mmCIF file of C-alpha atoms in Angstrom:
data_model
loop_
_atom_site.group_PDB
_atom_site.id
_atom_site.type_symbol
_atom_site.label_atom_id
_atom_site.label_comp_id
_atom_site.label_asym_id
_atom_site.label_seq_id
_atom_site.Cartn_x
_atom_site.Cartn_y
_atom_site.Cartn_z
ATOM 1 C CA UNK A 1 17.495 56.829 138.412
ATOM 2 C CA UNK A 2 19.346 55.344 141.398
ATOM 3 C CA UNK A 3 23.015 56.113 141.943
ATOM 4 C CA UNK A 4 23.876 52.456 141.302
ATOM 5 C CA UNK A 5 22.226 52.581 137.872
ATOM 6 C CA UNK A 6 23.914 55.905 137.167
ATOM 7 C CA UNK A 7 27.343 54.447 137.976
ATOM 8 C CA UNK A 8 26.636 51.448 135.750
ATOM 9 C CA UNK A 9 25.549 53.712 132.875
ATOM 10 C CA UNK A 10 28.637 55.903 133.262
ATOM 11 C CA UNK A 11 30.925 52.872 133.324
ATOM 12 C CA UNK A 12 29.184 51.458 130.260
ATOM 13 C CA UNK A 13 29.451 54.806 128.414
ATOM 14 C CA UNK A 14 33.131 55.151 129.233
ATOM 15 C CA UNK A 15 33.785 51.582 128.130
ATOM 16 C CA UNK A 16 32.180 52.320 124.753
ATOM 17 C CA UNK A 17 34.292 55.479 124.334
ATOM 18 C CA UNK A 18 37.584 53.822 125.176
ATOM 19 C CA UNK A 19 36.801 50.723 123.126
ATOM 20 C CA UNK A 20 36.124 53.051 120.189
ATOM 21 C CA UNK A 21 39.439 54.782 120.904
ATOM 22 C CA UNK A 22 41.243 51.414 120.764
ATOM 23 C CA UNK A 23 39.535 50.461 117.488
ATOM 24 C CA UNK A 24 40.395 53.843 115.929
ATOM 25 C CA UNK A 25 44.052 53.489 116.925
ATOM 26 C CA UNK A 26 44.162 49.940 115.573
ATOM 27 C CA UNK A 27 42.664 51.045 112.246
ATOM 28 C CA UNK A 28 45.163 53.918 112.036
ATOM 29 C CA UNK A 29 48.015 51.488 112.656
ATOM 30 C CA UNK A 30 46.680 49.148 109.961
ATOM 31 C CA UNK A 31 46.518 52.077 107.503
ATOM 32 C CA UNK A 32 50.108 53.131 108.219
ATOM 33 C CA UNK A 33 51.361 49.545 107.817
ATOM 34 C CA UNK A 34 49.364 49.087 104.594
ATOM 35 C CA UNK A 35 50.834 52.305 103.219
ATOM 36 C CA UNK A 36 54.319 50.800 103.458
ATOM 37 C CA UNK A 37 53.252 47.422 102.031
ATOM 38 C CA UNK A 38 53.752 46.448 98.353
ATOM 39 C CA UNK A 39 50.007 46.157 97.627
ATOM 40 C CA UNK A 40 48.751 47.001 94.108
ATOM 41 C CA UNK A 41 47.525 50.621 93.912
ATOM 42 C CA UNK A 42 43.825 49.768 93.425
ATOM 43 C CA UNK A 43 43.801 47.318 96.344
ATOM 44 C CA UNK A 44 45.620 49.836 98.533
ATOM 45 C CA UNK A 45 43.124 52.598 97.722
ATOM 46 C CA UNK A 46 40.154 50.296 98.402
ATOM 47 C CA UNK A 47 41.613 49.145 101.745
ATOM 48 C CA UNK A 48 42.354 52.738 102.785
ATOM 49 C CA UNK A 49 38.863 53.930 101.853
ATOM 50 C CA UNK A 50 37.276 51.030 103.747
ATOM 51 C CA UNK A 51 39.377 51.762 106.854
ATOM 52 C CA UNK A 52 38.608 55.484 106.557
ATOM 53 C CA UNK A 53 34.852 54.892 106.351
ATOM 54 C CA UNK A 54 35.002 52.522 109.309
ATOM 55 C CA UNK A 55 36.823 55.142 111.380
ATOM 56 C CA UNK A 56 34.339 57.849 110.403
ATOM 57 C CA UNK A 57 31.418 55.561 111.285
ATOM 58 C CA UNK A 58 32.847 54.775 114.724
ATOM 59 C CA UNK A 59 33.401 58.479 115.464
ATOM 60 C CA UNK A 60 29.919 59.440 114.266
ATOM 61 C CA UNK A 61 28.050 56.621 115.983
ATOM 62 C CA UNK A 62 29.873 56.400 119.328
ATOM 63 C CA UNK A 63 31.604 59.737 119.928
ATOM 64 C CA UNK A 64 28.984 61.998 118.337
ATOM 65 C CA UNK A 65 26.182 59.756 119.629
ATOM 66 C CA UNK A 66 24.442 59.474 116.259
ATOM 67 C CA UNK A 67 23.522 55.968 117.390
ATOM 68 C CA UNK A 68 21.157 57.547 119.926
ATOM 69 C CA UNK A 69 19.684 60.205 117.618
ATOM 70 C CA UNK A 70 16.494 59.973 115.638
ATOM 71 C CA UNK A 71 16.810 58.345 112.190
ATOM 72 C CA UNK A 72 15.714 61.584 110.465
ATOM 73 C CA UNK A 73 18.743 63.456 111.895
ATOM 74 C CA UNK A 74 21.111 60.591 111.046
ATOM 75 C CA UNK A 75 19.852 60.551 107.461
ATOM 76 C CA UNK A 76 20.216 64.326 107.062
ATOM 77 C CA UNK A 77 23.820 64.178 108.312
ATOM 78 C CA UNK A 78 24.878 61.066 106.398
ATOM 79 C CA UNK A 79 23.156 61.951 103.131
ATOM 80 C CA UNK A 80 24.184 65.597 103.447
ATOM 81 C CA UNK A 81 27.852 64.825 103.946
ATOM 82 C CA UNK A 82 28.742 61.444 102.535
ATOM 83 C CA UNK A 83 26.480 61.212 99.510
ATOM 84 C CA UNK A 84 26.892 64.856 98.481
ATOM 85 C CA UNK A 85 30.663 64.623 98.959
ATOM 86 C CA UNK A 86 30.835 61.425 96.905
ATOM 87 C CA UNK A 87 28.753 62.917 94.091
ATOM 88 C CA UNK A 88 30.959 66.001 94.063
ATOM 89 C CA UNK A 89 34.015 63.806 93.663
ATOM 90 C CA UNK A 90 32.499 61.482 91.062
ATOM 91 C CA UNK A 91 31.235 64.370 88.942
ATOM 92 C CA UNK A 92 34.556 66.175 88.627
ATOM 93 C CA UNK A 93 37.009 63.262 88.595
ATOM 94 C CA UNK A 94 36.404 62.134 84.963
ATOM 95 C CA UNK A 95 37.266 65.654 83.813
ATOM 96 C CA UNK A 96 40.610 65.456 85.620
ATOM 97 C CA UNK A 97 41.500 62.273 83.710
ATOM 98 C CA UNK A 98 40.433 63.964 80.451
ATOM 99 C CA UNK A 99 42.832 66.846 81.157
ATOM 100 C CA UNK A 100 45.581 64.351 81.999
ATOM 101 C CA UNK A 101 45.034 62.592 78.649
ATOM 102 C CA UNK A 102 44.998 65.913 76.762
ATOM 103 C CA UNK A 103 48.336 66.774 78.343
ATOM 104 C CA UNK A 104 49.730 63.436 77.227
ATOM 105 C CA UNK A 105 50.150 62.071 80.725
ATOM 106 C CA UNK A 106 47.419 59.385 80.670
ATOM 107 C CA UNK B 1 -10.689 79.685 103.385
ATOM 108 C CA UNK B 2 -11.565 75.989 103.447
ATOM 109 C CA UNK B 3 -10.614 73.297 105.978
ATOM 110 C CA UNK B 4 -11.399 75.548 108.892
ATOM 111 C CA UNK B 5 -8.218 77.594 108.369
ATOM 112 C CA UNK B 6 -8.577 81.281 109.045
ATOM 113 C CA UNK B 7 -6.252 83.918 107.712
ATOM 114 C CA UNK B 8 -6.626 87.597 108.424
ATOM 115 C CA UNK B 9 -4.575 90.597 107.323
ATOM 116 C CA UNK B 10 -1.480 90.895 109.485
ATOM 117 C CA UNK B 11 -2.040 87.692 111.401
ATOM 118 C CA UNK B 12 -2.038 84.027 110.561
ATOM 119 C CA UNK B 13 -3.965 81.566 112.641
ATOM 120 C CA UNK B 14 -2.373 78.368 114.023
ATOM 121 C CA UNK B 15 -3.869 75.934 111.473
ATOM 122 C CA UNK B 16 -1.951 77.679 108.645
ATOM 123 C CA UNK B 17 1.286 77.542 110.646
ATOM 124 C CA UNK B 18 0.572 73.913 111.419
ATOM 125 C CA UNK B 19 0.860 73.057 107.756
ATOM 126 C CA UNK B 20 4.214 74.816 107.309
ATOM 127 C CA UNK B 21 6.206 74.399 110.518
ATOM 128 C CA UNK B 22 7.605 70.980 109.571
ATOM 129 C CA UNK B 23 5.625 68.986 112.085
ATOM 130 C CA UNK B 24 6.309 68.717 115.775
ATOM 131 C CA UNK B 25 10.008 68.272 116.587
ATOM 132 C CA UNK B 26 10.958 66.105 113.565
ATOM 133 C CA UNK B 27 14.531 65.649 114.867
ATOM 134 C CA UNK B 28 13.556 65.394 118.543
ATOM 135 C CA UNK B 29 16.457 67.602 119.632
ATOM 136 C CA UNK B 30 16.966 71.094 120.998
ATOM 137 C CA UNK B 31 17.574 73.980 118.605
ATOM 138 C CA UNK B 32 21.166 74.599 119.814
ATOM 139 C CA UNK B 33 22.198 71.026 119.114
ATOM 140 C CA UNK B 34 20.313 71.035 115.827
ATOM 141 C CA UNK B 35 22.072 74.248 114.768
ATOM 142 C CA UNK B 36 25.419 72.635 115.650
ATOM 143 C CA UNK B 37 24.541 69.728 113.357
ATOM 144 C CA UNK B 38 23.557 72.153 110.590
ATOM 145 C CA UNK B 39 26.916 73.898 111.042
ATOM 146 C CA UNK B 40 28.764 70.562 110.990
ATOM 147 C CA UNK B 41 27.096 69.495 107.738
ATOM 148 C CA UNK B 42 27.772 72.888 106.124
ATOM 149 C CA UNK B 43 31.376 73.047 107.281
ATOM 150 C CA UNK B 44 31.876 69.419 106.334
ATOM 151 C CA UNK B 45 30.794 70.245 102.801
ATOM 152 C CA UNK B 46 33.449 72.978 102.619
ATOM 153 C CA UNK B 47 36.071 70.376 103.531
ATOM 154 C CA UNK B 48 34.496 67.979 101.010
ATOM 155 C CA UNK B 49 34.893 70.699 98.350
ATOM 156 C CA UNK B 50 38.564 71.201 99.254
ATOM 157 C CA UNK B 51 39.288 67.472 99.234
ATOM 158 C CA UNK B 52 37.425 67.000 95.941
ATOM 159 C CA UNK B 53 39.455 69.847 94.414
ATOM 160 C CA UNK B 54 42.620 68.229 95.776
ATOM 161 C CA UNK B 55 41.581 64.889 94.247
ATOM 162 C CA UNK B 56 40.957 66.659 90.930
ATOM 163 C CA UNK B 57 44.403 68.301 90.965
ATOM 164 C CA UNK B 58 46.018 65.031 91.941
ATOM 165 C CA UNK B 59 44.270 63.032 89.205
ATOM 166 C CA UNK B 60 45.102 65.489 86.429
ATOM 167 C CA UNK B 61 48.793 65.627 87.390
ATOM 168 C CA UNK B 62 50.988 62.898 85.933
ATOM 169 C CA UNK B 63 53.711 63.016 88.609
ATOM 170 C CA UNK B 64 52.560 63.793 92.143
ATOM 171 C CA UNK B 65 55.251 64.073 94.860
ATOM 172 C CA UNK B 66 55.746 60.925 96.950
ATOM 173 C CA UNK B 67 54.370 61.824 100.392
ATOM 174 C CA UNK B 68 56.775 59.481 102.177
ATOM 175 C CA UNK B 69 59.644 61.585 100.765
ATOM 176 C CA UNK B 70 58.063 64.867 101.898
ATOM 177 C CA UNK B 71 56.422 64.138 105.258
ATOM 178 C CA UNK B 72 57.575 62.305 108.361
ATOM 179 C CA UNK B 73 54.763 59.789 108.448
ATOM 180 C CA UNK B 74 55.566 58.721 112.021
ATOM 181 C CA UNK B 75 55.021 62.323 113.135
ATOM 182 C CA UNK B 76 51.704 62.552 111.260
ATOM 183 C CA UNK B 77 50.644 59.207 112.769
ATOM 184 C CA UNK B 78 51.467 60.612 116.211
ATOM 185 C CA UNK B 79 49.344 63.713 115.444
ATOM 186 C CA UNK B 80 46.504 61.330 114.566
ATOM 187 C CA UNK B 81 47.037 59.449 117.832
ATOM 188 C CA UNK B 82 46.853 62.729 119.780
ATOM 189 C CA UNK B 83 43.646 63.837 118.051
ATOM 190 C CA UNK B 84 41.920 60.452 118.443
ATOM 191 C CA UNK B 85 42.907 60.368 122.125
ATOM 192 C CA UNK B 86 41.603 63.896 122.645
ATOM 193 C CA UNK B 87 38.328 62.828 121.026
ATOM 194 C CA UNK B 88 38.044 59.961 123.520
ATOM 195 C CA UNK B 89 38.714 62.291 126.458
ATOM 196 C CA UNK B 90 36.108 64.726 125.096
ATOM 197 C CA UNK B 91 33.561 61.913 124.790
ATOM 198 C CA UNK B 92 34.284 61.013 128.428
ATOM 199 C CA UNK B 93 33.738 64.680 129.367
ATOM 200 C CA UNK B 94 30.355 64.656 127.639
ATOM 201 C CA UNK B 95 29.478 61.388 129.396
ATOM 202 C CA UNK B 96 30.386 62.821 132.813
ATOM 203 C CA UNK B 97 28.486 66.057 132.132
ATOM 204 C CA UNK B 98 25.419 64.101 131.043
ATOM 205 C CA UNK B 99 25.494 62.227 134.358
ATOM 206 C CA UNK B 100 25.779 65.496 136.286
ATOM 207 C CA UNK B 101 29.440 65.034 137.238
ATOM 208 C CA UNK B 102 30.743 68.447 136.109
ATOM 209 C CA UNK B 103 33.929 68.101 138.208
ATOM 210 C CA UNK B 104 34.824 64.898 136.345
ATOM 211 C CA UNK B 105 33.863 66.526 133.041
ATOM 212 C CA UNK B 106 36.146 69.456 133.831
ATOM 213 C CA UNK B 107 39.125 67.079 134.206
ATOM 214 C CA UNK B 108 38.428 65.458 130.817
ATOM 215 C CA UNK B 109 37.914 68.844 129.137
ATOM 216 C CA UNK B 110 41.305 69.945 130.423
ATOM 217 C CA UNK B 111 42.957 66.806 129.007
ATOM 218 C CA UNK B 112 41.230 67.441 125.670
ATOM 219 C CA UNK B 113 42.503 71.002 125.709
ATOM 220 C CA UNK B 114 46.053 69.718 126.243
ATOM 221 C CA UNK B 115 45.624 67.278 123.339
ATOM 222 C CA UNK B 116 44.442 70.078 121.039
ATOM 223 C CA UNK B 117 47.349 72.311 122.046
ATOM 224 C CA UNK B 118 49.820 69.467 121.462
ATOM 225 C CA UNK B 119 48.326 68.803 118.027
ATOM 226 C CA UNK B 120 48.691 72.485 117.117
ATOM 227 C CA UNK B 121 52.289 72.501 118.368
ATOM 228 C CA UNK B 122 53.212 69.511 116.198
ATOM 229 C CA UNK B 123 51.469 71.072 113.208
ATOM 230 C CA UNK B 124 53.391 74.299 113.723
ATOM 231 C CA UNK B 125 56.612 72.245 113.783
ATOM 232 C CA UNK B 126 55.584 70.436 110.572
ATOM 233 C CA UNK B 127 54.779 73.720 108.802
ATOM 234 C CA UNK B 128 58.010 75.325 109.986
ATOM 235 C CA UNK B 129 60.049 72.354 108.751
ATOM 236 C CA UNK B 130 58.402 72.337 105.323
ATOM 237 C CA UNK B 131 58.665 76.114 104.928
ATOM 238 C CA UNK B 132 62.348 75.783 105.879
ATOM 239 C CA UNK B 133 62.726 73.239 103.075
ATOM 240 C CA UNK B 134 61.309 75.769 100.597
ATOM 241 C CA UNK B 135 57.588 74.915 100.494
ATOM 242 C CA UNK B 136 55.401 77.900 99.589
ATOM 243 C CA UNK B 137 51.830 78.435 98.387
ATOM 244 C CA UNK B 138 52.908 78.830 94.750
ATOM 245 C CA UNK B 139 56.042 76.687 94.524
ATOM 246 C CA UNK B 140 57.928 73.930 96.337
ATOM 247 C CA UNK B 141 61.039 71.787 95.866
ATOM 248 C CA UNK B 142 59.016 68.675 94.950
ATOM 249 C CA UNK B 143 57.983 69.888 91.517
ATOM 250 C CA UNK B 144 54.181 70.296 91.473
ATOM 251 C CA UNK B 145 53.194 73.836 92.582
ATOM 252 C CA UNK B 146 49.647 72.707 93.478
ATOM 253 C CA UNK B 147 51.056 70.293 96.054
ATOM 254 C CA UNK B 148 52.174 73.114 98.350
ATOM 255 C CA UNK B 149 49.015 75.122 97.738
ATOM 256 C CA UNK B 150 46.740 72.251 98.724
ATOM 257 C CA UNK B 151 48.941 71.278 101.659
ATOM 258 C CA UNK B 152 48.774 74.741 103.223
ATOM 259 C CA UNK B 153 45.108 75.249 102.330
ATOM 260 C CA UNK B 154 43.754 71.957 103.665
ATOM 261 C CA UNK B 155 45.959 71.497 106.739
ATOM 262 C CA UNK B 156 45.744 75.237 107.459
ATOM 263 C CA UNK B 157 41.936 75.235 107.328
ATOM 264 C CA UNK B 158 41.839 72.181 109.568
ATOM 265 C CA UNK B 159 44.405 73.708 111.931
ATOM 266 C CA UNK B 160 42.252 76.850 112.133
ATOM 267 C CA UNK B 161 39.364 74.641 113.254
ATOM 268 C CA UNK B 162 41.565 72.996 115.898
ATOM 269 C CA UNK B 163 42.629 76.437 117.138
ATOM 270 C CA UNK B 164 38.969 77.490 117.323
ATOM 271 C CA UNK B 165 38.206 74.270 119.194
ATOM 272 C CA UNK B 166 40.989 74.946 121.691
ATOM 273 C CA UNK B 167 39.572 78.439 122.304
ATOM 274 C CA UNK B 168 36.066 76.971 122.731
ATOM 275 C CA UNK B 169 37.395 74.367 125.189
ATOM 276 C CA UNK B 170 39.365 76.988 127.130
ATOM 277 C CA UNK B 171 36.198 79.094 127.413
ATOM 278 C CA UNK B 172 34.254 76.014 128.497
ATOM 279 C CA UNK B 173 36.884 75.130 131.138
ATOM 280 C CA UNK B 174 36.748 78.703 132.453
ATOM 281 C CA UNK B 175 32.932 78.573 132.633
ATOM 282 C CA UNK B 176 33.123 75.213 134.409
ATOM 283 C CA UNK B 177 35.539 76.621 136.986
ATOM 284 C CA UNK B 178 32.987 79.381 137.683
ATOM 285 C CA UNK B 179 30.174 76.834 137.876
ATOM 286 C CA UNK B 180 28.126 78.355 135.059
ATOM 287 C CA UNK B 181 28.674 75.665 132.390
ATOM 288 C CA UNK B 182 25.840 73.297 131.508
ATOM 289 C CA UNK B 183 25.896 69.726 130.286
ATOM 290 C CA UNK B 184 24.334 70.966 127.029
ATOM 291 C CA UNK B 185 27.300 73.307 126.508
ATOM 292 C CA UNK B 186 29.752 70.442 127.071
ATOM 293 C CA UNK B 187 27.848 68.325 124.553
ATOM 294 C CA UNK B 188 27.958 71.077 121.899
ATOM 295 C CA UNK B 189 31.710 71.578 122.397
ATOM 296 C CA UNK B 190 32.078 67.796 122.160
ATOM 297 C CA UNK B 191 30.215 67.629 118.853
ATOM 298 C CA UNK B 192 32.492 70.309 117.402
ATOM 299 C CA UNK B 193 35.647 68.565 118.679
ATOM 300 C CA UNK B 194 34.606 65.173 117.271
ATOM 301 C CA UNK B 195 33.873 66.861 113.942
ATOM 302 C CA UNK B 196 37.481 68.100 113.881
ATOM 303 C CA UNK B 197 38.650 64.533 114.519
ATOM 304 C CA UNK B 198 36.317 63.227 111.815
ATOM 305 C CA UNK B 199 37.655 65.668 109.230
ATOM 306 C CA UNK B 200 41.233 64.722 110.151
ATOM 307 C CA UNK B 201 40.421 61.088 109.268
ATOM 308 C CA UNK B 202 39.696 62.248 105.701
ATOM 309 C CA UNK B 203 42.698 64.603 105.546
ATOM 310 C CA UNK B 204 45.078 61.964 106.947
ATOM 311 C CA UNK B 205 43.902 59.335 104.459
ATOM 312 C CA UNK B 206 43.521 61.445 101.322
ATOM 313 C CA UNK B 207 46.451 63.808 101.736
ATOM 314 C CA UNK B 208 49.130 61.907 103.659
ATOM 315 C CA UNK B 209 48.539 58.262 102.754
ATOM 316 C CA UNK B 210 46.962 57.940 99.285
#
C-alpha cells in the first residue's frame, strides 16, 4: 500500500469514528430531551428502546468493527447477546406483573 | 474404520480431527481476538441478567422512585458524553495502530485513559452524594429498598469494568512508551473499552431514563 493510500484510509477511518461519535451524542441528547417531554409512557419507552438499539448498533458496527468481521462472528455476537437477553427479559417479565397483581398493585 | 480414517490407541490421525475441529478458521480471526469476543458475549450476558432482574423488580413494584428526583440527569448525561468521547478516541487509537502509527495511537490511548479516569471520578462523586443522602444497599430515603440495591449493584459492576479498563489502558500506554506494544494489543484493549461504552448505553437507558 502506498503512503498516499494509507493516509486516505486513515482519514476515512477517522471520519467514520468521529461521525459515529456525533451521531451517538445526538441520540443521547434526543433521549434526554424525550425523557423530559410529556409523551405517553408506551411511546416514550418505544422511542427510548429504538434510540438505545441504534446507539448499540453504531458502537458495534463502527467502533468494534463488526462491519468488517465475518458474518458468522457477527451472528454469534448478536444472537448471543441481543436475542438471549431479550428472551431472558420476556420470560421473566410476565411473572413480575403476576406478583404485582397478587399484591394488589396492578 | 471406514472412509480412510485411521485411529490407533493413543493417537488420532488427521482425518478424525478434520471432522471435529470446526472447519478451517470459521470466524477468520486470531484466537486472542476471538477469545475477547467470547469474553464480551459472556460478560454481556451477566449484565443482561442484572438488567433483566432490575426490570423484574421494577415491574413488580407499584411505586418506583422517580429518577429525576434522585439523580442529577445533567451529570449522568455528562458522564455519557465522556464515555462516548473516550470510545471515539479509543477507536482512533485502534485506527492509528492498525496503520502502524503507534506514536499517534499512544496519544489517543492517553486521551481515552483521561476520559475513563474522569468518568470514574464523576461516578465516585455521584455515589458519595447518594450515600450522603442515606442510600444504602438495603434501604434508601426514596421508599423501595430494591432501588438502592440495584443502583449500587449495576453501576458498581459497570464502574468496576471501567476501573479495569483504565488499568488495561495504563498498562498499554506503558508498553507503548517502551515500544513493546503491538497493534493487536491496542485492538483488544479497544474492543474491551467499546464494550464498556456499549453496556453503559443499556444502563443509562434502563436505569436512569426509563
